[in-house]
XYZ file of C-alpha atoms in Angstrom:
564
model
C -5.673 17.799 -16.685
C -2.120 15.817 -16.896
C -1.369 13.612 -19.850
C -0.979 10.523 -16.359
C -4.778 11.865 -16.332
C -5.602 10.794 -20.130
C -3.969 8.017 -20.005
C -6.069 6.817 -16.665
C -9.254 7.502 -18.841
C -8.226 5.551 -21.819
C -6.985 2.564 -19.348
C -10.838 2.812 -17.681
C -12.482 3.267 -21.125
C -10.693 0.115 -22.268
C -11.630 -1.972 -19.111
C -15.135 -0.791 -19.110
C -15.434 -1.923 -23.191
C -13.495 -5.248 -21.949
C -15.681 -6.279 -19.074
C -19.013 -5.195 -21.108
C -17.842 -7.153 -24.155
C -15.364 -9.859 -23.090
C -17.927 -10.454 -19.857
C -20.981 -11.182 -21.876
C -18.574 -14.027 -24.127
C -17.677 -15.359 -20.776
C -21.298 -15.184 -19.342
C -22.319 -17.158 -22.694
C -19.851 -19.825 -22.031
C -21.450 -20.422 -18.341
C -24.570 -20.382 -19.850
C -23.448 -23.457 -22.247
C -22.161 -24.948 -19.185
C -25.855 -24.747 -17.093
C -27.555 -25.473 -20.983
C -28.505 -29.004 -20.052
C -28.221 -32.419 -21.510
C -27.055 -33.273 -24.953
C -30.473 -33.002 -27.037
C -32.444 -30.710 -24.575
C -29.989 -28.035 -24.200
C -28.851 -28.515 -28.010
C -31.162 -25.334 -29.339
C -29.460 -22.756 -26.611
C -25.738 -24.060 -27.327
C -26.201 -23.164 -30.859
C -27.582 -20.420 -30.095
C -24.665 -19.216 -28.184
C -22.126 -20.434 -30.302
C -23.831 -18.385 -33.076
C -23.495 -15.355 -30.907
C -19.866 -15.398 -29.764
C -18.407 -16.899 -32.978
C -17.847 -13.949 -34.734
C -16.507 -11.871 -32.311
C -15.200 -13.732 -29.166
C -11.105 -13.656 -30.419
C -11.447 -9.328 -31.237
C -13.332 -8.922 -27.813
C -9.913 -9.670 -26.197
C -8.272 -6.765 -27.912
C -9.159 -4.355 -25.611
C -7.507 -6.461 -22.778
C -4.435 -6.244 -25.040
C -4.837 -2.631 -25.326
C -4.863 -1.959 -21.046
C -2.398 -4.346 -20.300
C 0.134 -2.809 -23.166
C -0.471 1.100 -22.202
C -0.912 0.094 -18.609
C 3.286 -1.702 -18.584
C 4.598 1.036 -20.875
C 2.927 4.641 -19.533
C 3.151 3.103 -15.402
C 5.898 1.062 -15.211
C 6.345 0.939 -11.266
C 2.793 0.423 -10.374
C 2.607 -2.591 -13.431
C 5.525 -4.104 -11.691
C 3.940 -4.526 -8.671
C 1.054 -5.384 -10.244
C 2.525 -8.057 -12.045
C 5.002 -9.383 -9.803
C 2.243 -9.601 -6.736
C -0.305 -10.347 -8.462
C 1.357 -13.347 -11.249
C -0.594 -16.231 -9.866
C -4.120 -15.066 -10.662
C -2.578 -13.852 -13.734
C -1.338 -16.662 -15.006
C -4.236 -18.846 -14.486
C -6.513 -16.670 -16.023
C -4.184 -16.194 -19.064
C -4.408 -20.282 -18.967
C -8.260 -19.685 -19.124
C -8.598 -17.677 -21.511
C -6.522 -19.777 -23.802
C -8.036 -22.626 -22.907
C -11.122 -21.255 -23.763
C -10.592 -20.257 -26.943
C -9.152 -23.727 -28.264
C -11.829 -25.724 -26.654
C -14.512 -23.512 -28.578
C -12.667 -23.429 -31.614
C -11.639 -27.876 -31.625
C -15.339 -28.364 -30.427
C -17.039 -27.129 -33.794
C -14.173 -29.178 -35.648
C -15.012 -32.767 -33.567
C -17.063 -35.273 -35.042
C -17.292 -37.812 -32.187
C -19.484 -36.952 -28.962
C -16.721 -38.161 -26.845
C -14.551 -35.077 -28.107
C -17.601 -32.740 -28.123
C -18.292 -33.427 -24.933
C -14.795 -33.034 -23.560
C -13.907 -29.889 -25.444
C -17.375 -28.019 -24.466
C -16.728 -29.009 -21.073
C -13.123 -27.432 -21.101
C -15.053 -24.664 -22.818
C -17.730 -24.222 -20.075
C -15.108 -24.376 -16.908
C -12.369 -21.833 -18.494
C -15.622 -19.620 -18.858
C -16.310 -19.495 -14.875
C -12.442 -19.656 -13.969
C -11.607 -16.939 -15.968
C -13.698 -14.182 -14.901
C -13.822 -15.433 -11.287
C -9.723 -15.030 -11.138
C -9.798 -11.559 -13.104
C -12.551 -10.464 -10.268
C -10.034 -11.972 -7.511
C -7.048 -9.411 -9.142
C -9.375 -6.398 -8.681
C -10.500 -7.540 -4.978
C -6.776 -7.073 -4.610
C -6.201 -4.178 -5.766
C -9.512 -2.703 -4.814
C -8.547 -3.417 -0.955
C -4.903 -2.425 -0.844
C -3.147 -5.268 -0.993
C -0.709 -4.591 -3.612
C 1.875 -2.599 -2.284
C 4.598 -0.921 -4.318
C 7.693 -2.803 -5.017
C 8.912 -5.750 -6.783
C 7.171 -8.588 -5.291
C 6.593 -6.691 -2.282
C 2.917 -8.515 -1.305
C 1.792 -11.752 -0.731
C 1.538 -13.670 -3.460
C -1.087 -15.912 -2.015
C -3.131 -13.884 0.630
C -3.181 -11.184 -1.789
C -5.944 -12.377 -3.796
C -6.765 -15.410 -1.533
C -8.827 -13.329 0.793
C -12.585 -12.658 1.197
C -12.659 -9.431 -0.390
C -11.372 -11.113 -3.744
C -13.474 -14.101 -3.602
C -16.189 -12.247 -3.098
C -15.194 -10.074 -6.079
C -14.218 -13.037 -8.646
C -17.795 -14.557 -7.533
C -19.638 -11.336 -8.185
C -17.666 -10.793 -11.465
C -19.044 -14.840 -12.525
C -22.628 -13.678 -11.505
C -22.268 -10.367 -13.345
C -21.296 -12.105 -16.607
C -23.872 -14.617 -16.859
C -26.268 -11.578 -15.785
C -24.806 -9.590 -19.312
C -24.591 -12.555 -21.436
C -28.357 -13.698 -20.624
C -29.797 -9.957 -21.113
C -27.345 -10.467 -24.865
C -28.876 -13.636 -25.605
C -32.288 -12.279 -25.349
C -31.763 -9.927 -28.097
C -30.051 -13.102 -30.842
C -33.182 -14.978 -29.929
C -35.402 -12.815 -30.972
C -33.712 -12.269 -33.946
C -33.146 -15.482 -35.382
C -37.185 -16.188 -34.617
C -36.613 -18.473 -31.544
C -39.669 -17.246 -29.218
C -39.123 -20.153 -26.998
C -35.122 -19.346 -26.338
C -36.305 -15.432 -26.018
C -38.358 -16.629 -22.497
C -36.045 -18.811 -21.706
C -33.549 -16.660 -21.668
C -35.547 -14.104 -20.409
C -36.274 -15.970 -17.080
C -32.218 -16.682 -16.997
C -31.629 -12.991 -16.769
C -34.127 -11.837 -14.114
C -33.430 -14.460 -11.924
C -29.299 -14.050 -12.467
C -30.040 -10.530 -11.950
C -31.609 -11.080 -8.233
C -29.429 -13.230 -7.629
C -26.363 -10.819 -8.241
C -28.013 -8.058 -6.773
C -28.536 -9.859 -3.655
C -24.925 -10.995 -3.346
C -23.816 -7.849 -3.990
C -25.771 -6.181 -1.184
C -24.497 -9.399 1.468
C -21.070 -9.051 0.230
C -20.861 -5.556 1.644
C -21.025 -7.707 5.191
C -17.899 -9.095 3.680
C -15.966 -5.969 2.820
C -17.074 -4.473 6.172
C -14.887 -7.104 7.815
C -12.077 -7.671 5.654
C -11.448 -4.268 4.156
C -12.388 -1.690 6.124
C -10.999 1.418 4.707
C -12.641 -0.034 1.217
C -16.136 -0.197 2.585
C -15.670 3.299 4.467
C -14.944 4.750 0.817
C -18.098 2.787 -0.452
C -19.747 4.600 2.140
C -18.130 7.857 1.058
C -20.174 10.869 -1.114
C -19.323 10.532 -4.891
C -18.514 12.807 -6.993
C -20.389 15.237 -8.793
C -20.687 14.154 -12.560
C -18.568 16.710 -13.825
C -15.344 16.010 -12.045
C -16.181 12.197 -11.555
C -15.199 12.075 -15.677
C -11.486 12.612 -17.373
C -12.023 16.658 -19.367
C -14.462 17.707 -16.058
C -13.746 20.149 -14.172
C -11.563 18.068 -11.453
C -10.081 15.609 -13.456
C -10.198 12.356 -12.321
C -11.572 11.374 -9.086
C -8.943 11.277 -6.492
C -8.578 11.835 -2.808
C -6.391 14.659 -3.534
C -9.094 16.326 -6.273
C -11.927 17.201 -3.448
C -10.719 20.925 -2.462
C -7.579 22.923 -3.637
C -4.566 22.271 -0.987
C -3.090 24.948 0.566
C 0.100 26.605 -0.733
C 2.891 24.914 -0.724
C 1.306 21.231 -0.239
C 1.940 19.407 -3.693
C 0.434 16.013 -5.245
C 3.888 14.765 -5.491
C 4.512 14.812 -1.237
C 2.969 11.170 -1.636
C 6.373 10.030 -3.373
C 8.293 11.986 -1.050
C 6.793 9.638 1.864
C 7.648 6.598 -0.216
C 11.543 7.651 -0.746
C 11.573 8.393 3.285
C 11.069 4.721 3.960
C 14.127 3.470 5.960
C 16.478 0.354 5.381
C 16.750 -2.525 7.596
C 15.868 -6.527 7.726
C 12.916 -6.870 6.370
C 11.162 -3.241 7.210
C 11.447 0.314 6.818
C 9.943 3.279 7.665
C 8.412 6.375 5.725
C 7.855 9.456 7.799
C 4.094 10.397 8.230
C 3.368 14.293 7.993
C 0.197 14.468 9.937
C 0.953 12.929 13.834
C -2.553 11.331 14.359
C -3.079 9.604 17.428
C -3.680 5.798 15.986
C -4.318 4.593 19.543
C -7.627 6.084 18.832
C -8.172 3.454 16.011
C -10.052 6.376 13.839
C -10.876 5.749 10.388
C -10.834 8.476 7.815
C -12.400 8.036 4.519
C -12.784 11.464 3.435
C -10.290 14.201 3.827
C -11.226 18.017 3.150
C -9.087 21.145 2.919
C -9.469 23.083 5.095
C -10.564 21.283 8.177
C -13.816 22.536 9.097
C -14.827 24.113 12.745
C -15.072 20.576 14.460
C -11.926 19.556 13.517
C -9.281 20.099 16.746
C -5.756 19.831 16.733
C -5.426 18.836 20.103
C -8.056 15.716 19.506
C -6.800 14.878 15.740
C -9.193 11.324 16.201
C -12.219 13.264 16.389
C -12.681 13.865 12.554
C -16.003 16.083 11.238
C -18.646 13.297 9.899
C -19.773 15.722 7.923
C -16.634 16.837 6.061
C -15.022 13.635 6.040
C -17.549 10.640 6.772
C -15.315 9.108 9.286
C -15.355 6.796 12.594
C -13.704 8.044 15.648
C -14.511 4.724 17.630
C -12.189 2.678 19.565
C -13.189 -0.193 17.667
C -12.727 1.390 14.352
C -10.360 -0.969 12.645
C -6.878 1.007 11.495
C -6.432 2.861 7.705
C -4.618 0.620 5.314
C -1.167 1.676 4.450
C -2.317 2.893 0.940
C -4.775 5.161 2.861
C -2.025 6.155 5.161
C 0.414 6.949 2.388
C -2.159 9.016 0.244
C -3.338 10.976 3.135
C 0.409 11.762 3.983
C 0.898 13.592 1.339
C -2.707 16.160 1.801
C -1.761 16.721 5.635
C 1.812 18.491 5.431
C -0.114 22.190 6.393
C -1.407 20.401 9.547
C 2.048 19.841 11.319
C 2.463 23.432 12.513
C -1.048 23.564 14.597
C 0.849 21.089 17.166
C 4.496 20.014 17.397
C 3.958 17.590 20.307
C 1.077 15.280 18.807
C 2.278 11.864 18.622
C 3.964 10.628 14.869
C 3.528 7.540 13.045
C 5.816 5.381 11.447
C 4.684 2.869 8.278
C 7.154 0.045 8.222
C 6.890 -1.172 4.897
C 7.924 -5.155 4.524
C 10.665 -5.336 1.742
C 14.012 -6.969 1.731
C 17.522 -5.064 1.971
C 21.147 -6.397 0.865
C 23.173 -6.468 2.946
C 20.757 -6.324 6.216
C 21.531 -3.191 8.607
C 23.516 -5.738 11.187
C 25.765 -6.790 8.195
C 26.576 -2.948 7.513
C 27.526 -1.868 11.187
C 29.443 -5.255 11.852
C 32.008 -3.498 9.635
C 31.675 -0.093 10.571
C 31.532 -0.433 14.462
C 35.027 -2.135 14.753
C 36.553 1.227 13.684
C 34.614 3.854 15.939
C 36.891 4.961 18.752
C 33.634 5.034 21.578
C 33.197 1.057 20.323
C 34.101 -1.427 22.740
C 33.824 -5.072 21.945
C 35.210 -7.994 20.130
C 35.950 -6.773 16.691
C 34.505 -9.991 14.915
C 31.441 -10.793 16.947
C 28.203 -10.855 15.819
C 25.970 -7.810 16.204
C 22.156 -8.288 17.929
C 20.122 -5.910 17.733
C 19.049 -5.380 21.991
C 16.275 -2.028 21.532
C 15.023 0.627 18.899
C 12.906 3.607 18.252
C 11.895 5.900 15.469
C 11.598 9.901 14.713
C 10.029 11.312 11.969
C 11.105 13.402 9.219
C 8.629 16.494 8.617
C 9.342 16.796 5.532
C 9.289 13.236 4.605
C 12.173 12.852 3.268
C 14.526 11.124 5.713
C 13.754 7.550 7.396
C 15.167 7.949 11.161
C 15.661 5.312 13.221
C 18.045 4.662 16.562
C 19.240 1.097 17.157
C 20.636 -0.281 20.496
C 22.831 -3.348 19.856
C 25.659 -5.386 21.270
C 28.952 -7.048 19.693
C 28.718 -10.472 21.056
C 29.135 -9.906 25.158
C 29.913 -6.264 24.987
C 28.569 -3.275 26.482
C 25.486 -1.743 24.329
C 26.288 0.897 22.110
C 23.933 3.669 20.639
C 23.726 3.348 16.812
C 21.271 6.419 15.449
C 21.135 5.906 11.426
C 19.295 8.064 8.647
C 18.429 6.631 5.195
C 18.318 8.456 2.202
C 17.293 8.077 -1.289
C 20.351 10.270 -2.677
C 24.007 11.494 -0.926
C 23.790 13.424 2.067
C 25.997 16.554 0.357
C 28.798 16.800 3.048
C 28.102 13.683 4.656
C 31.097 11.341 3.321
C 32.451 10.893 6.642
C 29.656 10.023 8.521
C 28.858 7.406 5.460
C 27.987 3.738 7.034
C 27.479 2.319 3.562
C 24.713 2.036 0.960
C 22.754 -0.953 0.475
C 19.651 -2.329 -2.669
C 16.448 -1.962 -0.843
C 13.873 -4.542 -2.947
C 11.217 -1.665 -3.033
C 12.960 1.818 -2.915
C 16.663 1.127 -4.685
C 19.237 2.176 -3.468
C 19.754 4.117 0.157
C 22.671 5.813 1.407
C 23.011 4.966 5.257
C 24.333 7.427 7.669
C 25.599 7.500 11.045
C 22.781 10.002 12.170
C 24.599 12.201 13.981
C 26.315 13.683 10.612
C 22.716 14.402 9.840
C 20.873 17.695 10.204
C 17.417 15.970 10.282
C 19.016 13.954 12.811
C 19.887 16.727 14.623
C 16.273 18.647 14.628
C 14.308 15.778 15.329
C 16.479 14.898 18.456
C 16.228 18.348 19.809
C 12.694 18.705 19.514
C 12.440 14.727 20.908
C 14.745 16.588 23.957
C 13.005 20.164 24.413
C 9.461 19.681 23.274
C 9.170 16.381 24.263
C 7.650 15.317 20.348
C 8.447 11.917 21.323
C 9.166 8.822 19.488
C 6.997 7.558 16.145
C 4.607 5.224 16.915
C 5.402 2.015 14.210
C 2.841 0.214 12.127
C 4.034 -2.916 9.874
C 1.848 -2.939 6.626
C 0.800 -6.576 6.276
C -1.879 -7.163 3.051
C -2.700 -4.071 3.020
C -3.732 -3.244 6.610
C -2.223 -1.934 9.427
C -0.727 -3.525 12.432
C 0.570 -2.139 15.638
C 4.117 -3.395 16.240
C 5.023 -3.465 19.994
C 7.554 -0.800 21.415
C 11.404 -2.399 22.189
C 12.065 0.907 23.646
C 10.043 3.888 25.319
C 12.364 7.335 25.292
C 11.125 10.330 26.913
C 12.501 13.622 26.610
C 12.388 16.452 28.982
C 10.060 18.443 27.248
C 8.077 22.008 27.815
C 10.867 24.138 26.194
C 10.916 26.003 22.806
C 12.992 24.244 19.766
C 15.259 26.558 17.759
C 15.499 26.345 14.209
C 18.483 23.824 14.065
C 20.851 25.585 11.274
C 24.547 24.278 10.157
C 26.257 22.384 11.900
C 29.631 21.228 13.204
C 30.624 17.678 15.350
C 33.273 16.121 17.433
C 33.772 12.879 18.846
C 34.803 12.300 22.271
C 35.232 9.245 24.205
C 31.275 7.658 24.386
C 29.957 11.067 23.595
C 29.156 12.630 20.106
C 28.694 16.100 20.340
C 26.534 17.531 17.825
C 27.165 21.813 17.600
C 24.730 23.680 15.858
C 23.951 27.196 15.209
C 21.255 27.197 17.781
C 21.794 23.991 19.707
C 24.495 21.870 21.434
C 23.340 17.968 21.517
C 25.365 14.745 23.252
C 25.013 11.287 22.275
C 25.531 8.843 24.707
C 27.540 6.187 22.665
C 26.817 3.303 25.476
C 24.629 4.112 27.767
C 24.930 2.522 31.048
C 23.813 5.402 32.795
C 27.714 6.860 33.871
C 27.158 10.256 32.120
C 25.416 12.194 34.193
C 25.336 15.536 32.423
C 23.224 18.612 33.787
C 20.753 19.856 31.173
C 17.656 18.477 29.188
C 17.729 14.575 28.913
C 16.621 12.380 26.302
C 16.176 8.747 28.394
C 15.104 5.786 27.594
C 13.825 2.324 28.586
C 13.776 -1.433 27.371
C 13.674 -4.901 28.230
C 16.137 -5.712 31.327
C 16.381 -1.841 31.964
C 13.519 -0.014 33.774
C 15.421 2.460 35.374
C 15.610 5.224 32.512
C 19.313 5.627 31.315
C 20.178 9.122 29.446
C 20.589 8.748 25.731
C 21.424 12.305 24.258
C 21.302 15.617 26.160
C 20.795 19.361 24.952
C 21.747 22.754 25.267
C 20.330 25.613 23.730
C 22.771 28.215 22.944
């Protein structure tokens, strides 16, 4: 067990004492709220106010305590917390404040006019409060709090059925805590009549909840799918579902041991591979499942059992992993998708030519990709064009990275009227070592830093996943776009198919030269050409990468190999 892994424990030990303690103040102020008129509910507002007075400013110390080791031991995953998230913060801050002086100038009034007004104020900061705290976990609970500064929403993220449900259920569960609470000081202080009373409160709040819990599963069904799978799911046994047991803490990684050589920290490897550009980029995915399938995986075991198949990756064991292989299985959420990443890099070797997916992750980059090569293309000696115009961006597609580690992407674009000219880029998280000259420039990506952008062909990764695209025929990454949490197909601009059936060589060191609208590419065990504009004039012997887009339906060759 890691010291990340005590730390989790003490965050969940203070949350649990918070919502258990803090919840049953809250509960007591909607219980003041529902106590009646001025005379007739008179008996139960003293009553609570007797209960909470002592203690209702120390129960907020243990939200103090998870919000200060939660910013200072996770800084990354508390910014995005706090930047996506600041709304529902805020207001519930507001609540809780507001709260606290309406309960505190309320016992110092002397008019009923100010009683009334400051127990109201009271009564609502008691329901808004715990209803907006519940809306912050329906957030995070279905995966719309991606990593990055400000990177989600800030509205849908917890304006969304999954976190109304939640901040409802979190109401009903307080009022349920603080009625079972108030039982307990009525009976103590004498007051047989408030003990029934409060008695009936509890058993009817506790239906009640119960019963919205169970029909706000319908909810979660339909607005957070992957969520409601892992409801669904098989716990954990006891002693591995606590920090000190023998697994730690529960995890998706924490069911089996991984095989050799697969490591917990792949999962931030797939985060650094995210690429640059506009308002996307794209992480590699290890495992190349066939998401036209639409399966949904909420349990992933190591090793696959016998009715896994490589060749039908969709059709998941139920038993092993409790999954859906149905067309109209809803797609994993990008969290899912990013956590499972990092489990599946042992699969890739059982089949080289299963389809890849690409997560485009929304985030903002300065300056844009367009902005970069309008000042690089002017000086490449294949460019033809106007050497001020604009760049568009005409056609793209995607590889992916096995290891994870490199965002690939190949743009087709045009300088005002020109021809179209073949742009392949790599991102990186650090300096390609040797790759100064192939350098396009670096720009601040809002969720990953800074990336160093390449003219791919300078890149080795490049290089391999271009010669398998050619010989094996891996093809291009299918692309999601992450939007609040869930997956959404984005459309092809560009179909490439390579020629396919051939063994790849390991691709080893390389060497390049430019000439005319061709970039060769040399390698130890592999020539590769780059058409630079491809209007289909090259006609090369030897295996063909092509390609096809809007206004071109003839396939035109893009790149060409040779194995040496």
């Amino acid at each position: 067990m890691t010291a990340a892994d005590v730390l989790l424990g003490v965050l969940l030990g203070g949350l649990t004492l918070y919502t258990l303690f803090a919840g049953a103040d809250f509960g007591a102020g909607i219980w003041d709220l529902l106590a009646g008129g001025t005379r007739r509910g008179a008996a139960r507002r003293e009553l609570i106010e007797h209960s909470i007075g002592p203690v209702w400013e120390a129960n907020h110390v243990w939200l103090i305590l998870v919000i200060t080791l939660f910013w200072t031991t996770f800084p990354p995953a508390f910014a995005a917390f706090a930047s996506t998230l600041y709304i529902p913060l805020t207001l519930a801050a507001l609540g809780i404040i507001g709260r606290g002086a309406a309960f505190a100038f309320r016992k110092a009034s002397h008019t009923l006019a100010e009683q009334r007004l400051y127990g109201a104020t009271f009564a609502v900061s008691s329901v808004a409060t715990p209803f907006f705290l519940g809306t912050i976990v329906g957030a995070l609970a279905s995966g719309r709090v991606p990593p990055g500064i400000a990177a989600g929403d800030i509205w849908r993220s917890w304006l969304n059925p999954t976190s109304v449900y939640c901040g409802l259920l979190a109401v009903g569960v307080c009022a349920y805590l603080a009625a079972v609470y108030l039982i307990h000081d009525a009976r103590r202080a004498g007051a047989a009549d408030l003990v029934a009373q409060f008695r009936r409160r509890a058993l009817a709040t506790g239906v009640l909840v119960g019963a919205g819990a169970l029909a706000g599963l319908a909810v979660i069904a339909a607005d957070a799918p992957d969520l409601f799978a892992d409801l669904r799911g098989r716990a954990l046994p006891p002693g591995r579902a606590l920090p000190g047991g023998r697994g730690g803490l529960p995890g998706p990684d924490r069911h089996r041991p991984l095989p050799a050589g697969t490591r917990h920290r792949g999962a931030g490897r797939r985060r650094r591979a995210l690429g640059v550009g506009g308002r996307h980029s794209t992480p590699s995915c290890s495992r190349p499942i066939s998401p036209s399938r639409g399966q949904r995986v909420t349990r992933r075991c190591w090793p696959p059992c016998s009715s896994y198949s490589a060749s039908a990756p969709s059709c998941w064991c139920r038993r092993c992993c409790g999954c859906s292989a149905s067309s109209s299985a809803p797609q994993p959420t990008a969290a899912t998708v990013t956590r499972r990443a990092a489990r599946d890099q042992g699969d890739r070797a059982r089949s080289s030519t299963m389809r890849r997916m690409a997560l485009l992750h929304q985030a903002k980059l300065h300056p844009t990709k367009l902005e970069l090569l309008a000042e690089w293309l002017p000086g490449r000696p294949w460019y033809q064009g106007p050497a001020a115009a604009d760049i568009t961006r005409v056609a793209g597609f995607r590889f992916d990275d096995p290891a994870g580690a490199v965002g690939i992407e190949t743009m087709l674009v045009r300088a005002g009227d020109g021809p179209i000219h073949q742009v392949p880029l790599t991102y990186r998280g650090v300096p390609l070592a040797g790759g100064d000259d192939w350098l396009i420039g670096t720009a601040d990506h809002s969720v990953l830093g800074r990336r160093w952008v390449y003219d791919a062909c300078g890149d080795p990764v490049y290089a391999a996943a271009l010669a398998g695209a050619i010989l094996a025929g891996t093809g291009q990454a299918e692309e999601f776009l992450e939007r609040d949490g869930r997956l959404e197909r984005r459309e092809r601009t560009m179909t490439v198919t390579g020629t396919g059936a051939q063994h790849v060589p390991a691709v080893g060191a390389d060497r390049r030269a430019g000439a005319d609208d061709l970039t060769l590419i040399v390698t130890e065990s592999v020539e590769l050409a780059v058409v630079r504009r491809p209007d289909g004039s090259n006609g090369l012997a030897g295996a063909t990468l092509t390609g096809t887009w809007s206004g071109h339906a003839t396939p035109l060759p893009l790149a060409y190999a040779w194995p040496r």
